[in-house]
Amino acid sequence: MSPVPAANMDPAALKVARLLPAFLILGGMAADLFAPEPYMGLPLLAAAPLVGCVVMRFRTSIGVAVAACLASIAIDLWIGRPPPATLVDLGVVGLIGFIGLWVSDVMSRQRGHLTVARDIAEATQRAVLPSPPGRVGPFSVAARYEPAQAEARLGGDLYAVQETPFGLRAIVGDVVGKGMGAVPAVSAILGTFREVAESAPDLSVLAQRLDHALERDCHANEEGAECCTTALLVEFPAGGGTVTLLSMGHPPAYLLHAGKVTQLEPTTPEPPLGTGLPEAAQGSTPDTFPLPPDATVLMLTDGVLEARNRHGTFYDPTAMLTRRTSAHPKDIVDALVRSVSRWTDGERQDDLVVLALSHTPASRQEADLPVRRQWTPTPSPAPNTSPSWSR
């Protein structure tokens, strides 16, 4: 049984901390022997088992408590204190040692329950948001998801990539809120996207059906759940050469090509999904942009754009993307996440998703990761459906 605080300590600091109970016992004995007033070493002897319960294993902590009690008796007998004083000293050291052991046991049990809960949360997250392969058809794919609540391992950002008869389609979304309250919205959006992405004739219809599903499932099944979700829908037509985007209140995508970074701003941003306007996406017009060969389309959530440093300055990914040394999506995504982490000194201020898609010419496909064509996160896929990868 290991103490809770010690689990997160630096190994070198923990090694030094485990010597502290011995120093406290020796210091308490020295204070009782040489201090001008009696009982000067009693607080140090009493503190030794309490500190031991924090930085040592439970059985070792018992040994420290026993050693502190024996040291108290030995010093009192050596300096000739009367039996009542010896019993008082022993009672104080023993009582504090017992309290420390009890607290250590309670905290260890709570940590065990927390570990189980975190494992369940992580399994749920992986089931709802599985990681994509490195290649979907002719596209190289790279993605990274970092929840704001790192200990809970749950967040409100989402992404999905799916091959369809209309070409490759993808979604990046950001639920307003994070943690468990965002899970119903994430589940509703991803489930609907996997089902509808290969039948909706265009992105406008796909967005309208996502909005309707979010209104129906999220509001009906989870009282108080977060339902408002910004989303960016992306389509790479089967013929290639262009990319079509539809923004539902979401930050724009970036086009990376030949050392240049271009924001693909929407002509008319639509309202977010789940805002109480089930017909909001009807009549909307997606934007189509040229897609040069070897270009990469990068999509992200506001966990990147709203990341702030110690001075409160927001992060701007353009500078880092311009300086990139590799054009492969995985290298771009990894470099961007590292840059954001450095900017915020490692603190996660919001959920973060980065998704990069790059069309690789047929002559270069063998150098990339193996193509995945028959993978799906659902146990019983319907006949004639295309595979989907999502997180």
Tab-separated table of C-alpha atoms in Angstrom:
chain	number	residue	atom	x	y	z
A	1	MET	CA	0.000	0.000	0.000
A	2	SER	CA	1.673	3.216	-1.134
A	3	PRO	CA	0.998	6.748	0.065
A	4	VAL	CA	-0.892	9.078	-2.255
A	5	PRO	CA	1.339	12.161	-2.263
A	6	ALA	CA	4.516	10.164	-2.770
A	7	ALA	CA	3.193	8.768	-6.048
A	8	ASN	CA	3.501	12.149	-7.752
A	9	MET	CA	6.809	13.247	-6.224
A	10	ASP	CA	10.050	13.530	-8.102
A	11	PRO	CA	12.107	10.339	-7.470
A	12	ALA	CA	15.111	12.287	-6.138
A	13	ALA	CA	12.931	14.378	-3.831
A	14	LEU	CA	11.117	11.262	-2.641
A	15	LYS	CA	14.410	9.559	-1.791
A	16	VAL	CA	15.442	12.525	0.386
A	17	ALA	CA	11.982	12.759	1.957
A	18	ARG	CA	12.139	9.132	3.078
A	19	LEU	CA	15.197	9.983	5.207
A	20	LEU	CA	13.320	12.743	7.023
A	21	PRO	CA	11.623	10.508	9.658
A	22	ALA	CA	15.034	9.197	10.755
A	23	PHE	CA	16.373	12.750	11.080
A	24	LEU	CA	13.296	13.749	13.093
A	25	ILE	CA	13.789	10.868	15.519
A	26	LEU	CA	17.485	11.665	15.945
A	27	GLY	CA	16.693	15.363	16.283
A	28	GLY	CA	14.044	14.688	18.905
A	29	MET	CA	16.411	12.533	20.935
A	30	ALA	CA	19.146	15.176	20.725
A	31	ALA	CA	16.733	17.909	21.794
A	32	ASP	CA	15.596	15.925	24.836
A	33	LEU	CA	19.207	15.195	25.817
A	34	PHE	CA	20.758	18.620	25.342
A	35	ALA	CA	17.978	21.235	25.353
A	36	PRO	CA	17.722	23.417	28.478
A	37	GLU	CA	14.005	22.695	28.860
A	38	PRO	CA	12.307	19.274	29.095
A	39	TYR	CA	10.024	17.952	26.379
A	40	MET	CA	11.790	19.970	23.658
A	41	GLY	CA	12.228	16.877	21.472
A	42	LEU	CA	8.698	15.561	21.875
A	43	PRO	CA	7.234	17.419	18.839
A	44	LEU	CA	10.003	16.049	16.609
A	45	LEU	CA	9.481	12.483	17.814
A	46	ALA	CA	5.731	12.814	17.300
A	47	ALA	CA	6.211	14.255	13.802
A	48	ALA	CA	8.405	11.354	12.640
A	49	PRO	CA	5.630	8.725	12.212
A	50	LEU	CA	3.317	11.343	10.714
A	51	VAL	CA	5.871	12.236	8.035
A	52	GLY	CA	6.659	8.552	7.505
A	53	CYS	CA	3.024	7.831	6.672
A	54	VAL	CA	3.180	10.401	3.890
A	55	VAL	CA	6.435	9.407	2.176
A	56	MET	CA	6.760	5.698	2.982
A	57	ARG	CA	4.843	2.518	2.409
A	58	PHE	CA	2.334	1.503	5.047
A	59	ARG	CA	4.423	-1.298	6.575
A	60	THR	CA	7.522	0.883	6.721
A	61	SER	CA	5.454	3.613	8.373
A	62	ILE	CA	4.519	1.152	11.128
A	63	GLY	CA	8.224	0.578	11.757
A	64	VAL	CA	8.838	4.336	11.988
A	65	ALA	CA	5.980	4.729	14.487
A	66	VAL	CA	7.360	1.905	16.645
A	67	ALA	CA	10.878	3.370	16.448
A	68	ALA	CA	9.616	6.783	17.543
A	69	CYS	CA	7.800	5.249	20.539
A	70	LEU	CA	10.878	3.247	21.582
A	71	ALA	CA	13.070	6.344	21.219
A	72	SER	CA	10.702	8.311	23.469
A	73	ILE	CA	10.812	5.623	26.165
A	74	ALA	CA	14.603	5.228	25.932
A	75	ILE	CA	15.301	8.959	26.262
A	76	ASP	CA	12.894	9.379	29.181
A	77	LEU	CA	14.516	6.470	31.006
A	78	TRP	CA	18.018	7.778	30.220
A	79	ILE	CA	17.375	11.253	31.627
A	80	GLY	CA	15.407	9.858	34.566
A	81	ARG	CA	11.958	11.244	34.017
A	82	PRO	CA	9.223	9.979	36.325
A	83	PRO	CA	6.978	7.163	35.033
A	84	PRO	CA	3.915	9.431	34.538
A	85	ALA	CA	5.942	11.740	32.254
A	86	THR	CA	7.278	8.751	30.341
A	87	LEU	CA	3.753	7.431	29.800
A	88	VAL	CA	2.542	10.870	28.640
A	89	ASP	CA	5.381	11.117	26.118
A	90	LEU	CA	4.694	7.609	24.869
A	91	GLY	CA	0.967	8.334	24.609
A	92	VAL	CA	1.526	11.500	22.575
A	93	VAL	CA	3.953	9.871	20.119
A	94	GLY	CA	1.857	6.706	19.851
A	95	LEU	CA	-1.424	8.564	19.319
A	96	ILE	CA	-0.033	10.763	16.556
A	97	GLY	CA	1.580	7.739	14.924
A	98	PHE	CA	-1.741	5.874	15.022
A	99	ILE	CA	-3.579	8.841	13.480
A	100	GLY	CA	-0.967	9.043	10.720
A	101	LEU	CA	-1.308	5.337	9.927
A	102	TRP	CA	-5.091	5.595	9.844
A	103	VAL	CA	-5.016	8.593	7.493
A	104	SER	CA	-2.502	6.817	5.261
A	105	ASP	CA	-4.761	3.760	5.055
A	106	VAL	CA	-7.834	5.858	4.199
A	107	MET	CA	-5.983	7.809	1.526
A	108	SER	CA	-4.569	4.651	-0.005
A	109	ARG	CA	-8.028	3.104	-0.251
A	110	GLN	CA	-9.412	6.272	-1.819
A	111	ARG	CA	-6.581	6.269	-4.299
A	112	GLY	CA	-7.468	2.715	-5.257
A	113	HIS	CA	-11.070	3.738	-5.920
A	114	LEU	CA	-9.877	6.750	-7.922
A	115	THR	CA	-7.607	4.552	-10.030
A	116	VAL	CA	-10.516	2.254	-10.878
A	117	ALA	CA	-12.701	5.244	-11.783
A	118	ARG	CA	-9.972	6.711	-13.987
A	119	ASP	CA	-9.474	3.372	-15.758
A	120	ILE	CA	-13.208	3.153	-16.439
A	121	ALA	CA	-13.242	6.735	-17.722
A	122	GLU	CA	-10.282	6.032	-19.988
A	123	ALA	CA	-11.905	2.875	-21.336
A	124	THR	CA	-15.086	4.842	-22.026
A	125	GLN	CA	-13.109	7.549	-23.768
A	126	ARG	CA	-11.322	5.041	-25.976
A	127	ALA	CA	-14.593	3.279	-26.821
A	128	VAL	CA	-16.333	6.503	-27.803
A	129	LEU	CA	-13.250	8.166	-29.299
A	130	PRO	CA	-10.840	5.554	-30.685
A	131	SER	CA	-7.553	6.680	-32.187
A	132	PRO	CA	-7.360	6.729	-35.999
A	133	PRO	CA	-4.779	4.831	-38.058
A	134	GLY	CA	-1.961	6.694	-39.778
A	135	ARG	CA	-3.601	6.411	-43.194
A	136	VAL	CA	-7.174	6.512	-44.448
A	137	GLY	CA	-7.270	5.672	-48.143
A	138	PRO	CA	-4.869	8.004	-49.971
A	139	PHE	CA	-4.648	10.391	-46.997
A	140	SER	CA	-2.055	10.496	-44.264
A	141	VAL	CA	-3.804	11.185	-40.943
A	142	ALA	CA	-2.460	12.468	-37.652
A	143	ALA	CA	-4.436	13.526	-34.606
A	144	ARG	CA	-3.888	14.425	-30.979
A	145	TYR	CA	-6.411	14.799	-28.199
A	146	GLU	CA	-5.546	16.334	-24.818
A	147	PRO	CA	-8.334	16.822	-22.245
A	148	ALA	CA	-8.230	19.796	-19.905
A	149	GLN	CA	-9.110	17.538	-16.985
A	150	ALA	CA	-6.067	15.303	-17.292
A	151	GLU	CA	-6.857	13.330	-14.147
A	152	ALA	CA	-10.371	12.550	-15.352
A	153	ARG	CA	-9.160	11.675	-18.876
A	154	LEU	CA	-12.435	12.945	-20.283
A	155	GLY	CA	-13.107	16.007	-22.361
A	156	GLY	CA	-15.518	17.739	-24.695
A	157	ASP	CA	-13.472	17.952	-27.900
A	158	LEU	CA	-13.976	15.415	-30.665
A	159	TYR	CA	-12.879	14.415	-34.137
A	160	ALA	CA	-13.713	11.776	-36.724
A	161	VAL	CA	-12.470	10.746	-40.151
A	162	GLN	CA	-14.448	8.545	-42.538
A	163	GLU	CA	-14.264	7.347	-46.132
A	164	THR	CA	-17.538	7.863	-47.996
A	165	PRO	CA	-18.826	7.568	-51.590
A	166	PHE	CA	-18.421	11.353	-51.787
A	167	GLY	CA	-14.772	11.290	-50.733
A	168	LEU	CA	-13.066	11.599	-47.387
A	169	ARG	CA	-15.085	13.437	-44.746
A	170	ALA	CA	-13.969	14.642	-41.339
A	171	ILE	CA	-15.317	16.569	-38.383
A	172	VAL	CA	-13.643	18.453	-35.562
A	173	GLY	CA	-15.872	19.703	-32.761
A	174	ASP	CA	-15.796	21.395	-29.385
A	175	VAL	CA	-18.589	20.947	-26.861
A	176	VAL	CA	-19.191	23.968	-24.654
A	177	GLY	CA	-17.977	22.538	-21.364
A	178	LYS	CA	-15.781	19.604	-20.507
A	179	GLY	CA	-15.672	16.482	-18.384
A	180	MET	CA	-18.601	14.115	-17.896
A	181	GLY	CA	-21.191	16.746	-18.875
A	182	ALA	CA	-19.826	16.783	-22.414
A	183	VAL	CA	-19.950	13.016	-22.996
A	184	PRO	CA	-23.604	12.849	-24.188
A	185	ALA	CA	-22.974	15.515	-26.828
A	186	VAL	CA	-19.762	13.828	-28.000
A	187	SER	CA	-21.521	10.467	-28.238
A	188	ALA	CA	-24.506	11.897	-30.124
A	189	ILE	CA	-22.374	13.772	-32.662
A	190	LEU	CA	-19.915	10.966	-33.384
A	191	GLY	CA	-22.589	8.291	-33.596
A	192	THR	CA	-24.591	10.367	-36.048
A	193	PHE	CA	-21.528	11.302	-38.090
A	194	ARG	CA	-20.509	7.666	-38.523
A	195	GLU	CA	-24.000	6.793	-39.701
A	196	VAL	CA	-24.863	9.797	-41.865
A	197	ALA	CA	-21.508	10.850	-43.340
A	198	GLU	CA	-21.700	8.307	-46.154
A	199	SER	CA	-25.303	9.042	-47.137
A	200	ALA	CA	-25.721	12.817	-46.778
A	201	PRO	CA	-25.396	14.346	-50.271
A	202	ASP	CA	-23.471	17.402	-49.038
A	203	LEU	CA	-22.056	18.973	-45.891
A	204	SER	CA	-25.114	21.182	-45.363
A	205	VAL	CA	-27.391	18.163	-45.011
A	206	LEU	CA	-24.821	16.417	-42.827
A	207	ALA	CA	-24.659	19.438	-40.504
A	208	GLN	CA	-28.457	19.656	-40.279
A	209	ARG	CA	-28.736	15.991	-39.300
A	210	LEU	CA	-25.975	16.379	-36.714
A	211	ASP	CA	-27.818	19.343	-35.228
A	212	HIS	CA	-31.083	17.407	-35.106
A	213	ALA	CA	-29.427	14.384	-33.461
A	214	LEU	CA	-27.751	16.584	-30.875
A	215	GLU	CA	-31.040	18.282	-30.027
A	216	ARG	CA	-32.815	14.940	-29.770
A	217	ASP	CA	-30.299	12.785	-27.889
A	218	CYS	CA	-28.373	15.227	-25.741
A	219	HIS	CA	-31.261	17.262	-24.363
A	220	ALA	CA	-33.614	14.295	-23.986
A	221	ASN	CA	-31.307	11.815	-22.272
A	222	GLU	CA	-29.084	13.878	-19.994
A	223	GLU	CA	-30.567	16.667	-17.897
A	224	GLY	CA	-28.089	19.504	-17.494
A	225	ALA	CA	-25.695	18.110	-20.111
A	226	GLU	CA	-23.694	20.418	-22.329
A	227	CYS	CA	-25.148	20.337	-25.841
A	228	CYS	CA	-23.976	23.462	-27.687
A	229	THR	CA	-21.108	22.348	-29.935
A	230	THR	CA	-18.999	24.191	-32.461
A	231	ALA	CA	-17.984	22.026	-35.396
A	232	LEU	CA	-15.977	22.141	-38.597
A	233	LEU	CA	-17.021	19.723	-41.345
A	234	VAL	CA	-14.487	18.906	-44.043
A	235	GLU	CA	-14.827	17.012	-47.330
A	236	PHE	CA	-12.119	15.992	-49.757
A	237	PRO	CA	-14.007	15.055	-52.969
A	238	ALA	CA	-13.112	11.764	-54.614
A	239	GLY	CA	-11.761	13.558	-57.651
A	240	GLY	CA	-9.239	15.518	-55.575
A	241	GLY	CA	-7.919	19.015	-56.175
A	242	THR	CA	-10.247	20.803	-53.741
A	243	VAL	CA	-11.349	20.792	-50.108
A	244	THR	CA	-14.817	21.811	-48.949
A	245	LEU	CA	-15.476	23.163	-45.459
A	246	LEU	CA	-18.533	24.120	-43.449
A	247	SER	CA	-17.984	25.930	-40.168
A	248	MET	CA	-20.580	25.806	-37.422
A	249	GLY	CA	-19.112	28.520	-35.213
A	250	HIS	CA	-15.738	26.743	-35.160
A	251	PRO	CA	-12.210	28.157	-35.661
A	252	PRO	CA	-11.094	27.997	-39.314
A	253	ALA	CA	-8.831	25.331	-40.737
A	254	TYR	CA	-5.275	25.992	-41.947
A	255	LEU	CA	-3.849	25.064	-45.323
A	256	LEU	CA	-0.136	24.245	-45.183
A	257	HIS	CA	1.747	24.094	-48.481
A	258	ALA	CA	5.217	25.055	-49.740
A	259	GLY	CA	6.166	26.740	-46.476
A	260	LYS	CA	3.061	28.932	-46.447
A	261	VAL	CA	0.194	28.898	-43.941
A	262	THR	CA	-3.261	30.075	-45.063
A	263	GLN	CA	-6.362	30.328	-42.907
A	264	LEU	CA	-9.412	28.942	-44.711
A	265	GLU	CA	-11.910	31.485	-43.434
A	266	PRO	CA	-15.604	30.692	-43.971
A	267	THR	CA	-17.622	33.081	-46.076
A	268	THR	CA	-20.656	32.817	-43.794
A	269	PRO	CA	-20.088	31.137	-40.411
A	270	GLU	CA	-23.108	29.177	-39.250
A	271	PRO	CA	-24.328	28.973	-35.628
A	272	PRO	CA	-23.041	26.070	-33.473
A	273	LEU	CA	-24.797	22.738	-33.358
A	274	GLY	CA	-27.352	22.210	-30.617
A	275	THR	CA	-28.301	25.869	-30.159
A	276	GLY	CA	-32.011	25.243	-30.354
A	277	LEU	CA	-32.160	25.834	-34.114
A	278	PRO	CA	-32.683	22.355	-35.592
A	279	GLU	CA	-33.014	23.798	-39.107
A	280	ALA	CA	-30.000	26.098	-38.734
A	281	ALA	CA	-27.843	24.338	-41.280
A	282	GLN	CA	-30.450	24.158	-44.025
A	283	GLY	CA	-29.599	26.459	-46.877
A	284	SER	CA	-26.041	27.022	-45.708
A	285	THR	CA	-23.329	27.132	-48.347
A	286	PRO	CA	-20.017	25.354	-47.727
A	287	ASP	CA	-16.806	26.949	-48.960
A	288	THR	CA	-14.567	25.200	-51.481
A	289	PHE	CA	-10.839	25.923	-51.706
A	290	PRO	CA	-8.123	24.660	-54.080
A	291	LEU	CA	-6.022	21.848	-52.642
A	292	PRO	CA	-2.506	21.720	-54.107
A	293	PRO	CA	-0.675	18.355	-54.234
A	294	ASP	CA	1.065	17.473	-50.958
A	295	ALA	CA	-0.855	20.184	-49.086
A	296	THR	CA	-1.960	19.540	-45.509
A	297	VAL	CA	-5.238	20.686	-44.018
A	298	LEU	CA	-4.938	21.296	-40.283
A	299	MET	CA	-7.989	21.534	-38.034
A	300	LEU	CA	-7.939	22.392	-34.354
A	301	THR	CA	-10.092	23.502	-31.443
A	302	ASP	CA	-9.921	26.655	-29.360
A	303	GLY	CA	-7.841	24.812	-26.788
A	304	VAL	CA	-4.966	25.773	-29.105
A	305	LEU	CA	-6.034	29.286	-30.030
A	306	GLU	CA	-7.042	30.273	-26.494
A	307	ALA	CA	-3.966	28.838	-24.784
A	308	ARG	CA	-2.283	31.642	-22.824
A	309	ASN	CA	1.184	32.113	-21.422
A	310	ARG	CA	2.046	33.550	-17.998
A	311	HIS	CA	1.491	37.077	-19.328
A	312	GLY	CA	-2.008	36.273	-20.592
A	313	THR	CA	-1.028	36.379	-24.277
A	314	PHE	CA	-2.964	34.025	-26.538
A	315	TYR	CA	-1.105	31.439	-28.588
A	316	ASP	CA	-0.808	32.004	-32.342
A	317	PRO	CA	-0.061	28.767	-34.240
A	318	THR	CA	0.826	30.557	-37.490
A	319	ALA	CA	4.419	31.324	-36.496
A	320	MET	CA	5.160	27.725	-35.469
A	321	LEU	CA	3.480	26.283	-38.558
A	322	THR	CA	5.495	28.571	-40.806
A	323	ARG	CA	8.751	27.380	-39.215
A	324	ARG	CA	7.905	23.682	-39.471
A	325	THR	CA	10.703	21.496	-40.817
A	326	SER	CA	8.583	18.470	-41.795
A	327	ALA	CA	5.493	18.273	-43.983
A	328	HIS	CA	4.253	14.949	-42.604
A	329	PRO	CA	0.979	15.367	-40.644
A	330	LYS	CA	2.242	13.472	-37.603
A	331	ASP	CA	5.317	15.680	-37.300
A	332	ILE	CA	3.192	18.802	-37.687
A	333	VAL	CA	0.706	17.724	-35.035
A	334	ASP	CA	3.418	16.674	-32.556
A	335	ALA	CA	5.319	19.933	-33.047
A	336	LEU	CA	2.186	22.016	-32.562
A	337	VAL	CA	1.164	20.253	-29.344
A	338	ARG	CA	4.690	20.615	-27.947
A	339	SER	CA	4.683	24.301	-28.849
A	340	VAL	CA	1.372	24.873	-27.064
A	341	SER	CA	2.654	23.004	-24.002
A	342	ARG	CA	5.756	25.196	-23.865
A	343	TRP	CA	3.641	28.326	-24.304
A	344	THR	CA	1.436	27.436	-21.312
A	345	ASP	CA	4.259	25.942	-19.195
A	346	GLY	CA	2.600	22.543	-19.420
A	347	GLU	CA	-0.762	23.645	-18.009
A	348	ARG	CA	-3.875	22.475	-19.848
A	349	GLN	CA	-6.343	25.335	-19.845
A	350	ASP	CA	-8.921	23.722	-22.128
A	351	ASP	CA	-9.543	20.553	-24.106
A	352	LEU	CA	-7.342	20.396	-27.182
A	353	VAL	CA	-7.719	18.587	-30.497
A	354	VAL	CA	-5.447	18.817	-33.526
A	355	LEU	CA	-6.242	16.873	-36.713
A	356	ALA	CA	-4.094	16.968	-39.863
A	357	LEU	CA	-4.935	15.386	-43.225
A	358	SER	CA	-2.591	15.271	-46.195
A	359	HIS	CA	-3.208	13.705	-49.603
A	360	THR	CA	-0.126	11.688	-50.488
A	361	PRO	CA	0.577	10.821	-54.130
A	362	ALA	CA	0.439	7.130	-55.003
A	363	SER	CA	4.200	7.028	-55.603
A	364	ARG	CA	4.829	7.976	-51.957
A	365	GLN	CA	2.213	5.854	-50.225
A	366	GLU	CA	4.594	2.949	-49.634
A	367	ALA	CA	6.829	5.181	-47.518
A	368	ASP	CA	3.993	6.032	-45.157
A	369	LEU	CA	2.064	3.981	-42.647
A	370	PRO	CA	0.048	0.983	-43.874
A	371	VAL	CA	-3.367	1.726	-45.319
A	372	ARG	CA	-6.278	0.714	-43.074
A	373	ARG	CA	-9.403	-0.203	-45.009
A	374	GLN	CA	-11.365	-2.642	-42.866
A	375	TRP	CA	-11.321	-1.136	-39.377
A	376	THR	CA	-14.355	0.122	-37.516
A	377	PRO	CA	-14.923	0.871	-33.805
A	378	THR	CA	-18.462	-0.549	-33.852
A	379	PRO	CA	-18.890	-4.286	-33.160
A	380	SER	CA	-21.397	-5.043	-35.946
A	381	PRO	CA	-20.981	-2.759	-38.971
A	382	ALA	CA	-23.826	-2.640	-41.470
A	383	PRO	CA	-23.183	-4.193	-44.883
A	384	ASN	CA	-21.573	-2.038	-47.562
A	385	THR	CA	-20.523	0.693	-45.135
A	386	SER	CA	-17.178	2.448	-45.217
A	387	PRO	CA	-14.776	2.309	-42.311
A	388	SER	CA	-14.578	5.191	-39.866
A	389	TRP	CA	-11.902	6.387	-37.559
A	390	SER	CA	-12.730	8.864	-34.837
A	391	ARG	CA	-11.626	10.415	-31.596
